[in-house]
Tab-separated table of C-alpha atoms in Angstrom:
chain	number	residue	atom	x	y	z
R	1	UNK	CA	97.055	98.406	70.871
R	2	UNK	CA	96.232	99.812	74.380
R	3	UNK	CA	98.963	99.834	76.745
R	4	UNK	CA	98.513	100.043	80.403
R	5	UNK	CA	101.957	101.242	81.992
R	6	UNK	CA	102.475	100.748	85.694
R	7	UNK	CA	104.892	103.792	86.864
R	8	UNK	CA	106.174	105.554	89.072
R	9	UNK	CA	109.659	105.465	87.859
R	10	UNK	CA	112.252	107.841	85.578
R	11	UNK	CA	112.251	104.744	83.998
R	12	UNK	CA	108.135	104.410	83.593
R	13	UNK	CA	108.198	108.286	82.569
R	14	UNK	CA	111.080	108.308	79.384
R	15	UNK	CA	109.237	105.183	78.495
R	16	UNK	CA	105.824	107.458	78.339
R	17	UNK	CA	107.290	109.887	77.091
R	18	UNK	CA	108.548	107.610	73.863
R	19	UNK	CA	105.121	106.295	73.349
R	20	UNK	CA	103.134	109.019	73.308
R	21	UNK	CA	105.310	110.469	71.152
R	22	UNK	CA	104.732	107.294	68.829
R	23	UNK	CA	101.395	107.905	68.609
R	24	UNK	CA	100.710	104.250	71.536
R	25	UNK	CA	97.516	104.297	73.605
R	26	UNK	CA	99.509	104.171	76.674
R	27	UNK	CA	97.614	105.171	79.984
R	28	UNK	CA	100.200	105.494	83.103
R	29	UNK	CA	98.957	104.245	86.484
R	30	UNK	CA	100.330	106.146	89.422
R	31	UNK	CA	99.535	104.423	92.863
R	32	UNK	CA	98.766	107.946	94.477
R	33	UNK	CA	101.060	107.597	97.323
R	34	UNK	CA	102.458	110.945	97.001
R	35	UNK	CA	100.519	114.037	97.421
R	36	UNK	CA	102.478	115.653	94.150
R	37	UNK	CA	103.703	113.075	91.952
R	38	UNK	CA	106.202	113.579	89.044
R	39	UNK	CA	103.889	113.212	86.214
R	40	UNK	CA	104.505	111.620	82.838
R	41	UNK	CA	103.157	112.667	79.651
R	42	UNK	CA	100.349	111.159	77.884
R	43	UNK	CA	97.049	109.721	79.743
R	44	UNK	CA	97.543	108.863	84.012
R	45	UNK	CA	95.444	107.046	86.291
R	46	UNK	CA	96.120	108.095	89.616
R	47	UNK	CA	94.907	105.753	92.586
R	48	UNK	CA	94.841	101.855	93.204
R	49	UNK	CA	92.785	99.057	91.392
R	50	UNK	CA	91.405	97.306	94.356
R	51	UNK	CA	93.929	94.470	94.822
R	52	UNK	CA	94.721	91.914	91.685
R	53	UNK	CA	90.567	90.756	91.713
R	54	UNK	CA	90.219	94.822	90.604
R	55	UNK	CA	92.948	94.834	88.084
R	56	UNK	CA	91.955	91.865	86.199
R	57	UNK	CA	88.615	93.913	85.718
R	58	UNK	CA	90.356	96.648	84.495
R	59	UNK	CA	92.201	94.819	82.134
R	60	UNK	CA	89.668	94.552	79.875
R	61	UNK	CA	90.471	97.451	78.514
R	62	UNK	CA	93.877	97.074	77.780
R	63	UNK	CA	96.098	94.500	74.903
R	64	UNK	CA	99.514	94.376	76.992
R	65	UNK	CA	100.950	95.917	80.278
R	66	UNK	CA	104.764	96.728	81.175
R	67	UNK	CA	105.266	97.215	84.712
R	68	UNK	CA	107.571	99.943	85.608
R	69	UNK	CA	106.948	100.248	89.087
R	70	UNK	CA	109.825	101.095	91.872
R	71	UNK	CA	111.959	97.334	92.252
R	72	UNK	CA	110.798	97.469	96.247
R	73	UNK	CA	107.348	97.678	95.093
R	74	UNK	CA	106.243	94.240	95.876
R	75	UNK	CA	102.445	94.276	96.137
R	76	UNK	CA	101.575	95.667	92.424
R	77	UNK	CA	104.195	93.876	90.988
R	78	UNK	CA	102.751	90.600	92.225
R	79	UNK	CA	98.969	91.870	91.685
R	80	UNK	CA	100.612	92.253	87.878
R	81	UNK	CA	101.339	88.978	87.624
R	82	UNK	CA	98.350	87.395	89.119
R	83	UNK	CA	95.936	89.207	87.061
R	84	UNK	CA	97.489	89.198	83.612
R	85	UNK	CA	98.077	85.525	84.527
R	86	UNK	CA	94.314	85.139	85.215
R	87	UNK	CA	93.540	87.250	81.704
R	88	UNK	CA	95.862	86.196	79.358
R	89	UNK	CA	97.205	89.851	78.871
R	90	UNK	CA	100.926	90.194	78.133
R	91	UNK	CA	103.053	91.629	80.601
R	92	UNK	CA	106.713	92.648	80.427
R	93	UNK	CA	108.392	93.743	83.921
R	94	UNK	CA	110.677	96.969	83.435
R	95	UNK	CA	113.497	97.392	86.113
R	96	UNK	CA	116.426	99.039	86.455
R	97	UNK	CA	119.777	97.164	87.418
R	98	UNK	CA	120.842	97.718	90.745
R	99	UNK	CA	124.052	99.347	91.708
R	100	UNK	CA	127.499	97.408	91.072
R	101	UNK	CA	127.939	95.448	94.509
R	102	UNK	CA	130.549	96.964	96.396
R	103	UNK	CA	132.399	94.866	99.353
R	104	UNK	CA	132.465	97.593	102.047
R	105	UNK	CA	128.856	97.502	101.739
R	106	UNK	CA	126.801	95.705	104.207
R	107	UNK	CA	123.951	93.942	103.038
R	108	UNK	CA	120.673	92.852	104.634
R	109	UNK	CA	117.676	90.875	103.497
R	110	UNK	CA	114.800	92.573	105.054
R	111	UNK	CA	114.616	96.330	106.400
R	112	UNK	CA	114.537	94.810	109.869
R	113	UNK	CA	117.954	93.449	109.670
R	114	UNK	CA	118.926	96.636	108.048
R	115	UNK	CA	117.973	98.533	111.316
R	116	UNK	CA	120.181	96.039	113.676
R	117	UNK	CA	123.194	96.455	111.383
R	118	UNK	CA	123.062	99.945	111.412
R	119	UNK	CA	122.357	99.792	114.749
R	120	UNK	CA	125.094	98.236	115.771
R	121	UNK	CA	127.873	100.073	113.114
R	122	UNK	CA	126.425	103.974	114.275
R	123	UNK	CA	124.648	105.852	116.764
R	124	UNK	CA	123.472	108.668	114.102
R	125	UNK	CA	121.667	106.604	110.845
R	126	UNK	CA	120.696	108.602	107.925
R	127	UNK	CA	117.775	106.233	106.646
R	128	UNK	CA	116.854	106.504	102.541
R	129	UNK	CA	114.606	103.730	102.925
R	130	UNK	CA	111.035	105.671	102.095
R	131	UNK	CA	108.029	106.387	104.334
R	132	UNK	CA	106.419	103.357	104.482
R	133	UNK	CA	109.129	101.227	105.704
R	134	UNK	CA	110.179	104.089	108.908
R	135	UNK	CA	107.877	101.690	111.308
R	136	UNK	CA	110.249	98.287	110.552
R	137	UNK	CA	113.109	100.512	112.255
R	138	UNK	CA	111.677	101.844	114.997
R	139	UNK	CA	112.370	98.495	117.293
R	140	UNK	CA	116.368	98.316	117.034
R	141	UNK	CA	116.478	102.534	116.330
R	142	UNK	CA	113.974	104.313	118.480
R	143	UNK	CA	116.707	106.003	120.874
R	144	UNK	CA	119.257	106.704	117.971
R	145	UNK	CA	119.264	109.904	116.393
R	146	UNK	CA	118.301	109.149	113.188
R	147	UNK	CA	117.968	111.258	110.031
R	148	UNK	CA	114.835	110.198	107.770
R	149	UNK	CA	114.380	111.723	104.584
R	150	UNK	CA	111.559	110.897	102.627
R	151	UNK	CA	109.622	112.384	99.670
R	152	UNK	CA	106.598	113.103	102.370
R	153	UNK	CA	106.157	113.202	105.726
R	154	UNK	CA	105.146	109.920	107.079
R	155	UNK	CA	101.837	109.423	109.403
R	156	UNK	CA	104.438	107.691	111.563
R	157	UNK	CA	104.642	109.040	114.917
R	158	UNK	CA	107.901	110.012	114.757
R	159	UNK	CA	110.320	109.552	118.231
R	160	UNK	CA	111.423	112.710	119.654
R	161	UNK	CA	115.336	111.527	118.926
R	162	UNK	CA	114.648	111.280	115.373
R	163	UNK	CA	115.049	114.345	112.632
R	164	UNK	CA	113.041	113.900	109.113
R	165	UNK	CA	113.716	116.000	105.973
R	166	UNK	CA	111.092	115.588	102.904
R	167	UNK	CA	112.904	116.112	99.603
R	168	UNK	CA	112.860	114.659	96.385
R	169	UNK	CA	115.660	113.794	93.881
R	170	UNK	CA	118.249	113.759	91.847
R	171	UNK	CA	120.284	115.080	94.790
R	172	UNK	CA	123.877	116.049	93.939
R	173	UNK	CA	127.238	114.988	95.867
R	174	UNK	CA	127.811	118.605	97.322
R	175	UNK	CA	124.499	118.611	99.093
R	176	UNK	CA	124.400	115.156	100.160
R	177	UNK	CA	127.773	115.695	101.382
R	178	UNK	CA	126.990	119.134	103.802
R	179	UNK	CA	123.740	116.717	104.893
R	180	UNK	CA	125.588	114.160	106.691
R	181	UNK	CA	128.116	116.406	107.709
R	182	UNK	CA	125.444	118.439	109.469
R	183	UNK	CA	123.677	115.555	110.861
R	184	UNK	CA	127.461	113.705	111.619
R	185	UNK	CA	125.678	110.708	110.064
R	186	UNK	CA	127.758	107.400	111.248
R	187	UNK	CA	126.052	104.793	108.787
R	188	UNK	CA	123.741	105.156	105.898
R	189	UNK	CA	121.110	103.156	105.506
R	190	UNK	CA	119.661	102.725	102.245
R	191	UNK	CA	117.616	100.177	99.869
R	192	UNK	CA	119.429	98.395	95.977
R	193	UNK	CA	117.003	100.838	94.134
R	194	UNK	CA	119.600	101.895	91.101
R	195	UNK	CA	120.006	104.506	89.122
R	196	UNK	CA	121.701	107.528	88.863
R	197	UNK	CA	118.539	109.964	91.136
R	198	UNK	CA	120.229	108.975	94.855
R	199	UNK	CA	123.581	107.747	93.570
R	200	UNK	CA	125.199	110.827	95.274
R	201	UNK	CA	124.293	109.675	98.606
R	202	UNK	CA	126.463	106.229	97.838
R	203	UNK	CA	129.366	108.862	96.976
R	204	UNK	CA	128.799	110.995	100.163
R	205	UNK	CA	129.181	107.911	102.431
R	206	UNK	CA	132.115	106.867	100.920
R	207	UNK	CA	134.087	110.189	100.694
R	208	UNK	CA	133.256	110.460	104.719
R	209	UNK	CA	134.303	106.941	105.288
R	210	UNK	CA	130.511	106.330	106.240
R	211	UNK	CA	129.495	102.277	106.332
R	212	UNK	CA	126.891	101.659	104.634
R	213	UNK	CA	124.030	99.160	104.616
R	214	UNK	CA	122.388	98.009	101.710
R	215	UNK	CA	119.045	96.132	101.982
R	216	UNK	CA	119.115	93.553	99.184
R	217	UNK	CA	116.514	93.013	96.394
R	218	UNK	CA	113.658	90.824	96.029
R	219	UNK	CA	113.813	88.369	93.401
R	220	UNK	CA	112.188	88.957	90.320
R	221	UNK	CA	108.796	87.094	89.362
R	222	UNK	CA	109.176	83.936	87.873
R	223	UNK	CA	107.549	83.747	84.060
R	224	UNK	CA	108.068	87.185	83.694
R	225	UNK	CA	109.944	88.651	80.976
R	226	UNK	CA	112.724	91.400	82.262
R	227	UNK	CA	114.161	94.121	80.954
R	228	UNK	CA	116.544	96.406	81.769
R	229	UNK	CA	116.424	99.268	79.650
R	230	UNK	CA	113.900	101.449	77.984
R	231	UNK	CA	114.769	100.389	74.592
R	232	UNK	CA	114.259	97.199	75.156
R	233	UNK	CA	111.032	97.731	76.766
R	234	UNK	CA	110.352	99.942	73.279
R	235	UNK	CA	111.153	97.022	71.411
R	236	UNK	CA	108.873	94.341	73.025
R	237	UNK	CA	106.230	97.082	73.122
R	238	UNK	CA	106.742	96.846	69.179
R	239	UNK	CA	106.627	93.507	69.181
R	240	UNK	CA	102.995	92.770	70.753
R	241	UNK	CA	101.881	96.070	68.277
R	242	UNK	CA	102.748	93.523	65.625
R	243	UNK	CA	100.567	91.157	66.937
R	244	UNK	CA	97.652	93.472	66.917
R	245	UNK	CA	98.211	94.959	63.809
């Protein structure tokens, strides 16, 4: 069976990781979004497929596709569903659980209403939200004096009140910690992703009685299978082997 995995993820890479090592034709698809990417083991594609009419040509060369990409990664995970829809291919969606809902959080919908919550709760935001999203701030945070850290600088211009770091994960509570102390960050902003990688920030916050807004989710795709783990994306990995055995 040939198994195209869409990644991205610590979740996309130990999943890799255990099917190279049993001896699955898995290729990894990296979007290319980042100039260094963490890269998995095993056979990557690095680069986009030309929306879902592209994808459904390349899977032709592939029995069964898990998508592991980031949960906030709307565009390829619907382009997954369109085209294995189109071709018949399996497809089982891989996503980490979000963090336990806490009720001194505030939550927001969309990344715009993220920006007028913090907006009205601080006057120094430290945003966690990525590079792509910086521009849906800019309206309600222009003339704050925002922190934005991202994995890579943004093409963004950026306004003169605003301060970006580039740094990449896990981050520990210590250093997240000194970070908003330096900056005297009054409210973190910050998206549902999960995981254990930027968990520290979440501790930070709440050590230095920092609000904190959390943007919310999308829903998952309907007709999709979902898992949670990487065992159980093992096991239904298994499972369509079976049926090409």
């Amino acid at each position: 069976m040939r198994l195209l995995l869409l990644g991205g993820t610590s979740e996309a890479r130990d999943l890799a990781a255990h099917l190279v090592a049993g001896r699955v034709d898995v290729t990894s698809s990296l979007a290319g979004r980042v100039a260094e990417p963490r890269l998995p083991v095993g056979k990557v594609r690095i680069g986009g497929f030309g929306g879902v009419t592209g994808l459904r040509s390349a899977l032709a060369g592939y029995d069964a596709v898990v998508d592991a990409t980031h949960p906030f990664a709307l565009g390829m995970s619907a382009n997954a569903v369109a085209a294995c829809a189109a071709t018949g291919v399996p497809l089982l969606r891989l996503e980490r659980p979000g963090w336990e809902p806490d009720e001194t959080w505030h939550y927001a919908d969309s990344h715009e209403e993220a920006a007028a919550l913090a907006g009205r709760l601080g006057n120094r935001p430290f945003l966690t939200v990525g590079r792509q999203e910086l521009a849906r701030f800019l309206p309600s945070l222009r003339r704050h004096a925002v922190l934005a850290r991202v994995v890579q600088a943004p093409e963004l211009a950026m306004p003169e009140t605003w301060e970006l770091v580039t740094s990449r994960g896990p981050y520990t509570l210590a250093g997240e910690t000194l970070l908003m102390r330096e900056h005297r960050s009054d409210v973190l902003v910050t998206k549902d992703s999960g995981g254990t990688y930027t968990w520290p920030k979440m501790e930070a916050a709440a050590s230095l009685d920092v609000p904190v807004v959390v943007i919310r989710r999308p829903a998952a795709p309907d007709a999709v299978r979902v898992v949670n783990t990487v065992e159980a994306a093992l096991g239904w990995v298994k499972e369509q082997s079976c049926a090409f055995s």
